[in-house]
Short mmCIF file of C-alpha atoms and ligand atoms in Angstrom, two decimals:
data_model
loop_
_atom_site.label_atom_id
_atom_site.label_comp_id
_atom_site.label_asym_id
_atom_site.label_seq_id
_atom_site.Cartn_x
_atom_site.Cartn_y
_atom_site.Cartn_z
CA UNK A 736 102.04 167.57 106.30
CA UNK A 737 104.96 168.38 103.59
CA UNK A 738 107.84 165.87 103.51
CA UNK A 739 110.77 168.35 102.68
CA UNK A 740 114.21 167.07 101.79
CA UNK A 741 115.93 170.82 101.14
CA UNK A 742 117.16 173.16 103.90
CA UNK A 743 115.96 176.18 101.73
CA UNK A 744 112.36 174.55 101.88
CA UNK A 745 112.62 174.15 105.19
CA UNK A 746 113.60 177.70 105.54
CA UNK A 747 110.82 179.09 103.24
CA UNK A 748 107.97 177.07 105.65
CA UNK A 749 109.00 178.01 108.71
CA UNK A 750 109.50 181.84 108.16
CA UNK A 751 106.18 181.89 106.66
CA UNK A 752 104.46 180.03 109.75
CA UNK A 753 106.97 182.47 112.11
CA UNK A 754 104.81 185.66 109.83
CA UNK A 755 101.90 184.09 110.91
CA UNK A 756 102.92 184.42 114.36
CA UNK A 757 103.16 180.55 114.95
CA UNK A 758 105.31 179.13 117.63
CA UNK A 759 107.81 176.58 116.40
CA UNK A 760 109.24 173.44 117.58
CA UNK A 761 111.96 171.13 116.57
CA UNK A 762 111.94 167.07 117.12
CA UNK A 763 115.28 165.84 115.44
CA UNK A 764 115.26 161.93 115.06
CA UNK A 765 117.20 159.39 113.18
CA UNK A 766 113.95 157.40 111.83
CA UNK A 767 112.24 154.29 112.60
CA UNK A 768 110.25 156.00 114.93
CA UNK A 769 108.42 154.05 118.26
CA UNK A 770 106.38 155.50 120.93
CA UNK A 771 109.21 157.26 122.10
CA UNK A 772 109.51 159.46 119.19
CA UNK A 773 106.34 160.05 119.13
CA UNK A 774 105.97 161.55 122.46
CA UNK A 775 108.31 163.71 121.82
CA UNK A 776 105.98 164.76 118.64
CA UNK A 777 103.00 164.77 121.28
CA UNK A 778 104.77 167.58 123.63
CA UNK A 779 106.02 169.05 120.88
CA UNK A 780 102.07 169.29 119.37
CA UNK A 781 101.12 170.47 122.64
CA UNK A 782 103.37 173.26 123.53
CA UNK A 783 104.14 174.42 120.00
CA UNK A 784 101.59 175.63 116.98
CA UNK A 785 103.99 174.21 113.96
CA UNK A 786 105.87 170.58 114.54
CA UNK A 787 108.79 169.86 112.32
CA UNK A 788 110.19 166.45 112.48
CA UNK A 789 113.99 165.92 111.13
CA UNK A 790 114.93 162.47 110.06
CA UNK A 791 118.20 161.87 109.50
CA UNK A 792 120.23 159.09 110.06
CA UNK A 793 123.39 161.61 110.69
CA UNK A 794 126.98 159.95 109.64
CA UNK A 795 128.76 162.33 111.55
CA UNK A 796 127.82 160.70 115.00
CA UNK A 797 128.92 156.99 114.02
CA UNK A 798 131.86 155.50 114.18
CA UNK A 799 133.56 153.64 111.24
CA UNK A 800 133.09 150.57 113.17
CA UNK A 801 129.50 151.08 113.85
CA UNK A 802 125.89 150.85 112.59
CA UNK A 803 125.27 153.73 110.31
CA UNK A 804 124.99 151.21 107.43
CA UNK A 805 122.66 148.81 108.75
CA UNK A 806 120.60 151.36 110.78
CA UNK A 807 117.00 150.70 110.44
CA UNK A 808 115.58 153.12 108.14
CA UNK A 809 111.51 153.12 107.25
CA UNK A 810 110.82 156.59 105.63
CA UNK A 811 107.30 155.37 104.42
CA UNK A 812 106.00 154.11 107.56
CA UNK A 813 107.52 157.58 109.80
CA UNK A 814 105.30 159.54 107.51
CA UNK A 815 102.44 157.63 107.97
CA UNK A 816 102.58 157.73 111.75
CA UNK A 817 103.82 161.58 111.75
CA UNK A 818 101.06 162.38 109.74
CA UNK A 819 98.64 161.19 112.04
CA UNK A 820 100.19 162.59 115.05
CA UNK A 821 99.86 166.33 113.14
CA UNK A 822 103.03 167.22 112.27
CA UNK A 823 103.81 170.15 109.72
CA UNK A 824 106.60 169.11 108.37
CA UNK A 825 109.00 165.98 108.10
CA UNK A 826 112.70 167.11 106.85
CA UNK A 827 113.99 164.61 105.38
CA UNK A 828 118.08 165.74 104.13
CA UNK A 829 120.93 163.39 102.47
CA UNK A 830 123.93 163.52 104.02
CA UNK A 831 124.58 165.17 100.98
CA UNK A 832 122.25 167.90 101.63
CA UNK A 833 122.86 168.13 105.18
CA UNK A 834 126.88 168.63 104.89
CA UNK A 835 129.20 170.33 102.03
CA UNK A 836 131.85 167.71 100.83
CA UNK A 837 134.36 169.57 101.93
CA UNK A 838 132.98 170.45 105.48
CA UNK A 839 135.21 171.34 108.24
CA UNK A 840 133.72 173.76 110.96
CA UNK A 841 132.55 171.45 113.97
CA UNK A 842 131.06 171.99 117.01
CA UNK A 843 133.34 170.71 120.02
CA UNK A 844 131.10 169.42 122.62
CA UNK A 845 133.57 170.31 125.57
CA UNK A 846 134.17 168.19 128.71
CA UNK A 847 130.54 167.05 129.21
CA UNK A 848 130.94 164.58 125.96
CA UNK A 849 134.21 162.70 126.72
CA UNK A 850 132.52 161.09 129.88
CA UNK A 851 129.77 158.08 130.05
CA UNK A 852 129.14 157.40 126.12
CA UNK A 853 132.40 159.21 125.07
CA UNK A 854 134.75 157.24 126.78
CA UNK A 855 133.23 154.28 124.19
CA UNK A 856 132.03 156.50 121.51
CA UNK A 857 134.48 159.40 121.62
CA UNK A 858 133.39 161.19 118.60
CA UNK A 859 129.60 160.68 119.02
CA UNK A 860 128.81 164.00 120.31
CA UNK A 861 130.56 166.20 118.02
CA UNK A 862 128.60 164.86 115.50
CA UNK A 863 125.63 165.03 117.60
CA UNK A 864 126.18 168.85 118.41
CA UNK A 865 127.48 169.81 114.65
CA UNK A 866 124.49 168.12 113.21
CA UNK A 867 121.64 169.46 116.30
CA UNK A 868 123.07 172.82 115.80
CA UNK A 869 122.66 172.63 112.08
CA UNK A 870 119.16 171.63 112.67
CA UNK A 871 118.33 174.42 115.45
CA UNK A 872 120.11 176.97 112.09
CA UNK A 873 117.99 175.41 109.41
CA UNK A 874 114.67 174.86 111.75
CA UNK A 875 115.09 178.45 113.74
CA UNK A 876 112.87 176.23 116.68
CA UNK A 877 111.65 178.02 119.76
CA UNK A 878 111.81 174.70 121.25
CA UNK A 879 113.37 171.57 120.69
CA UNK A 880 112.11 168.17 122.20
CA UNK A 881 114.77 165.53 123.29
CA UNK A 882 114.65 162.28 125.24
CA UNK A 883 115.65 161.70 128.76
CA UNK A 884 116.62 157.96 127.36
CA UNK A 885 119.46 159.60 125.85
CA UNK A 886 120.29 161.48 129.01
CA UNK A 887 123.93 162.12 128.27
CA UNK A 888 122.90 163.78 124.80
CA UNK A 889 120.54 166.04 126.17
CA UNK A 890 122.75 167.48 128.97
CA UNK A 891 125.45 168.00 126.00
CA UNK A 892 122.55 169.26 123.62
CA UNK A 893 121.35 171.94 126.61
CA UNK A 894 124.36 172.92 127.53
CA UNK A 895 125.44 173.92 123.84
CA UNK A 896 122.37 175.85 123.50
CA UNK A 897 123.21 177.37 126.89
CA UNK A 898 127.00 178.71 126.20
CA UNK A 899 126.66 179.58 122.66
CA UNK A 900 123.80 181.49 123.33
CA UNK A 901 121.64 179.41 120.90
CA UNK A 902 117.74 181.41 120.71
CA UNK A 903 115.95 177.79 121.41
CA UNK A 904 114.60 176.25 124.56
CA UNK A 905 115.48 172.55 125.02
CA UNK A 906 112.73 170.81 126.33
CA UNK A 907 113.66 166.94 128.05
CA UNK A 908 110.92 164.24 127.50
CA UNK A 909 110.38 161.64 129.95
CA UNK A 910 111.94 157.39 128.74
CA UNK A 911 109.27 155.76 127.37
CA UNK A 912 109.29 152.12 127.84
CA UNK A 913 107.99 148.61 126.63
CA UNK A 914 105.62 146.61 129.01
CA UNK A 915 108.47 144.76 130.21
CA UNK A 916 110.81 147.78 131.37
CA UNK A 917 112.91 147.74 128.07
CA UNK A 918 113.24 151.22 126.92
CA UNK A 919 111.98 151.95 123.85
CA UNK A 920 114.90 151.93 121.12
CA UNK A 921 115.24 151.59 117.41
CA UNK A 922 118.38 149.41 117.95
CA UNK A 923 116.04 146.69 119.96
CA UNK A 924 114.79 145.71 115.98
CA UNK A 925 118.70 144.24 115.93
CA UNK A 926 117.79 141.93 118.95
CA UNK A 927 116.86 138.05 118.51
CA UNK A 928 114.06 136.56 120.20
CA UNK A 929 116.61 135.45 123.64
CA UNK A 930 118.27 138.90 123.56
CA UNK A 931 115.22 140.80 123.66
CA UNK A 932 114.02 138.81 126.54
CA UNK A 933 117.80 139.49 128.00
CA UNK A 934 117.85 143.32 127.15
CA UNK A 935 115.40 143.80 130.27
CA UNK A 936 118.77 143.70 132.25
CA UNK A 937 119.39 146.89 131.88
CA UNK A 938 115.65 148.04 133.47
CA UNK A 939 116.08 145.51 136.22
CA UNK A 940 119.55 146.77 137.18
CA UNK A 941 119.01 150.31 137.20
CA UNK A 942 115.48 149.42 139.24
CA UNK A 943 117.49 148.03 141.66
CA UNK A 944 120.03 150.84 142.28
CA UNK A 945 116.56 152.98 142.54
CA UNK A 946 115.09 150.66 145.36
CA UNK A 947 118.40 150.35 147.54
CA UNK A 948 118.02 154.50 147.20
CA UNK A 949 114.69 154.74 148.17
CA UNK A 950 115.77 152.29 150.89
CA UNK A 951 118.40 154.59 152.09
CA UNK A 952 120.93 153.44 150.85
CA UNK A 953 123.26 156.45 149.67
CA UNK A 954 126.58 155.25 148.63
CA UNK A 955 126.71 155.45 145.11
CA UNK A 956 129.47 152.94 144.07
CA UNK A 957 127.50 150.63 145.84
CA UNK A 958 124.47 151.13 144.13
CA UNK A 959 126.94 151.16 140.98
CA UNK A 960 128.19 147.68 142.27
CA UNK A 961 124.56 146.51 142.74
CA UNK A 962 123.68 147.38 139.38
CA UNK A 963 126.62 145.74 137.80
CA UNK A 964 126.17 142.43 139.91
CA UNK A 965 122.84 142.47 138.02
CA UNK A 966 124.50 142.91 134.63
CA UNK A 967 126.83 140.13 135.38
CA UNK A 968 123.77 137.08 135.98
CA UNK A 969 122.33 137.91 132.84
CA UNK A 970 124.79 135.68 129.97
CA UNK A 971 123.91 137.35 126.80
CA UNK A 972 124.67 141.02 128.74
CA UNK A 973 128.48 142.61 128.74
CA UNK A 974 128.50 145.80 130.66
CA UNK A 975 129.95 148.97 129.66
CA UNK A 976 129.12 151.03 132.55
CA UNK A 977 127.10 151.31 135.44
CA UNK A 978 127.37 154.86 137.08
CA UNK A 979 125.91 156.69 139.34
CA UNK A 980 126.03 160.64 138.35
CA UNK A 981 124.90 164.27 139.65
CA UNK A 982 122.37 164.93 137.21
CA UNK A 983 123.20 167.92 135.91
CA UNK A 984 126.87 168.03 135.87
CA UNK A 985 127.26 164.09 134.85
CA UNK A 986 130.02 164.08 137.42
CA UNK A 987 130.30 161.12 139.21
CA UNK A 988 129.00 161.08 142.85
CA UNK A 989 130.22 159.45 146.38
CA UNK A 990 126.49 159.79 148.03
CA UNK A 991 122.83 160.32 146.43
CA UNK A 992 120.25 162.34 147.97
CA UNK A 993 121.87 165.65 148.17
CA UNK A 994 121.85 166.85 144.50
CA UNK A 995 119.40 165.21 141.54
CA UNK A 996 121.38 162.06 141.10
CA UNK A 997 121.09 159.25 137.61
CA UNK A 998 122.25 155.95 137.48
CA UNK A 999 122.96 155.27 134.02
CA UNK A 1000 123.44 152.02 132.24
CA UNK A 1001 125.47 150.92 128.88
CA UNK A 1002 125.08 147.04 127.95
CA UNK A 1003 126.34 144.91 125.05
CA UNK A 1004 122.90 142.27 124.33
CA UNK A 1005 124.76 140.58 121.74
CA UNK A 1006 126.14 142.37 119.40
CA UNK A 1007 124.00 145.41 119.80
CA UNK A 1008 124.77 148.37 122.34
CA UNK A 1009 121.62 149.43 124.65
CA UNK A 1010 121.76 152.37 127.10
CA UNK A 1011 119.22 153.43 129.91
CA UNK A 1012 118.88 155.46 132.82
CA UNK A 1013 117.05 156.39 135.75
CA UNK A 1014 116.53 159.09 138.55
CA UNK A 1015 117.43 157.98 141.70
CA UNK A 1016 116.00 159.21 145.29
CA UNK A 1017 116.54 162.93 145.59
CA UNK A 1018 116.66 163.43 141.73
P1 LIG B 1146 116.99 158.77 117.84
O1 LIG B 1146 116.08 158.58 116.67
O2 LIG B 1146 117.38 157.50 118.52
O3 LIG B 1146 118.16 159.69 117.54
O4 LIG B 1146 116.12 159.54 118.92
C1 LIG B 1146 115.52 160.77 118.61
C2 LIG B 1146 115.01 161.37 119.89
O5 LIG B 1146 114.04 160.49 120.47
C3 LIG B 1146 116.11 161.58 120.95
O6 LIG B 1146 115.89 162.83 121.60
C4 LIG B 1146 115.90 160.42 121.86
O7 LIG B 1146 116.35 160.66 123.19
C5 LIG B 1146 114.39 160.26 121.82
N1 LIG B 1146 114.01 158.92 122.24
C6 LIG B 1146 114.45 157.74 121.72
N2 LIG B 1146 113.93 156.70 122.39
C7 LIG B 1146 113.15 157.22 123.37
C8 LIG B 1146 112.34 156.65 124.41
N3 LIG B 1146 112.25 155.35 124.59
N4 LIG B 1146 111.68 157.51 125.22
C9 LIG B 1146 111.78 158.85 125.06
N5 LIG B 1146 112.51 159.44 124.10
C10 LIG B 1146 113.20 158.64 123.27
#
């Protein structure tokens, strides 16, 4: 495995594994990886012949007011544990590297991005797209591996690829979670001992908007009420959302069952901000 901080050596290593006729795939991350990472490195493994892994903890997609400072960040032990999962290479940029200091060409992420997350975070995903199609430039993938935990991101991320005709295949991983329900996160290494146990809220709340579906039930404010009642008996939780969504259009929806619907979940646990989601009945 090379750990390559240039886009030029990047380049270089992927054109000659593309000669060789090898099949490439893309995983971008921002670090501290977790089991959720790393099935995305697994599917990537398994449906590709040469795994690149970005790490990049990108500026462009935080706020001023948020955690790009204090974002946990363990270079040493991500190559360790990408190593052993067979990756080819780790791409490790600056933000240096990664943008020109006097940048100014962005990627505008269109209607899909100022709904759910960008109603809080309204700059997010143009960083998220500038940055992922910078990658998909640099990386040339012929697939690229996202999480379904960040649900909003990869219906912005496909549909980029989609309308400007982008030559990679985005490929959605299923949420891979803790024992307790808690999806996997690198922000959960910001929670105390009582807010990790109270971070299962958001689990528990979207499981119950998925049983009152399987039970029938079909109205989806009510399901968005049920999961916000839940929400409000947990103390250390302050809700940001609780939506229920077609799943492919992230519009919102009277009644589940008749497209693939989500129910999707943004919580304060103290001072950190966890999302989740979940298909509902029919999705
Ligand atoms: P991040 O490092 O948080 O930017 O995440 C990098 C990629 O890993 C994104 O595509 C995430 O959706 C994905 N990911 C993060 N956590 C999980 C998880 N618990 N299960 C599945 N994928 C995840």
């Amino acid at each position: 495995m090379e750990l390559l901080g240039s886009k030029d050596e990047v380049r270089q290593a992927v054109s000659a594994a593309r000669r060789e006729g090898k099949r490439i795939a893309l995983v971008p991350t921002m670090g501290a990886l977790h089991e959720g990472h790393l099935s995305l490195v697994r599917a990537a493994c398994g449906r590709a012949d040469y795994v690149i892994v970005s790490i990049f903890v990108n500026p462009t997609q935080f706020a001023p007011d948020e955690d790009f400072e204090s974002y946990p960040r363990d270079l040493d032990g991500d190559s360790a544990v990408l190593r052993a999962e067979g990756a080819d290479i780790v791409f490790t940029p600056t933000p240096a590297v990664m943008y020109a200091a006097d940048a100014q060409v962005t990627v505008d992420p269109g209607p899909l991005a100022s709904v759910l997350e960008g109603e809080t975070r309204p700059t997010h995903f143009r960083g998220v797209c500038t940055v992922v199609a910078k990658l998909f430039s640099i990386a040339q993938p012929d697939l690229a591996f996202f999480g379904e935990k960040d649900f909003q991101q990869l219906a912005v991320v496909k549909r980029m690829a989609r309308d400007l005709d982008l030559p990679v295949r985005v490929v959605g991983c299923p949420i891979v979670r803790e024992a307790d329900g808690l999806a996997m996160s690198s922000r959960n290494a910001y929670l105390s001992a009582q807010e990790r146990a109270a971070a299962t809220v958001l689990y528990r709340s979207l499981r119950t908007a998925e049983t009152l579906a399987l039970d029938g039930e079909r109205d989806a404010a009510l399901l968005a009420d049920a999961m916000e009642e839940c929400i409000a008996a947990e103390p250390l939780a302050v809700l940001d959302y609780a939506l229920v969504v077609d799943a492919a259009t992230l519009d919102p929806l009277d009644a589940v069952g008749d497209v693939p619907a989500r129910a999707l979940v943004a919580a304060r646990i103290g001072a950190t901000r966890l999302i989740d989601n979940i298909a509902l009945a029919g999705g």
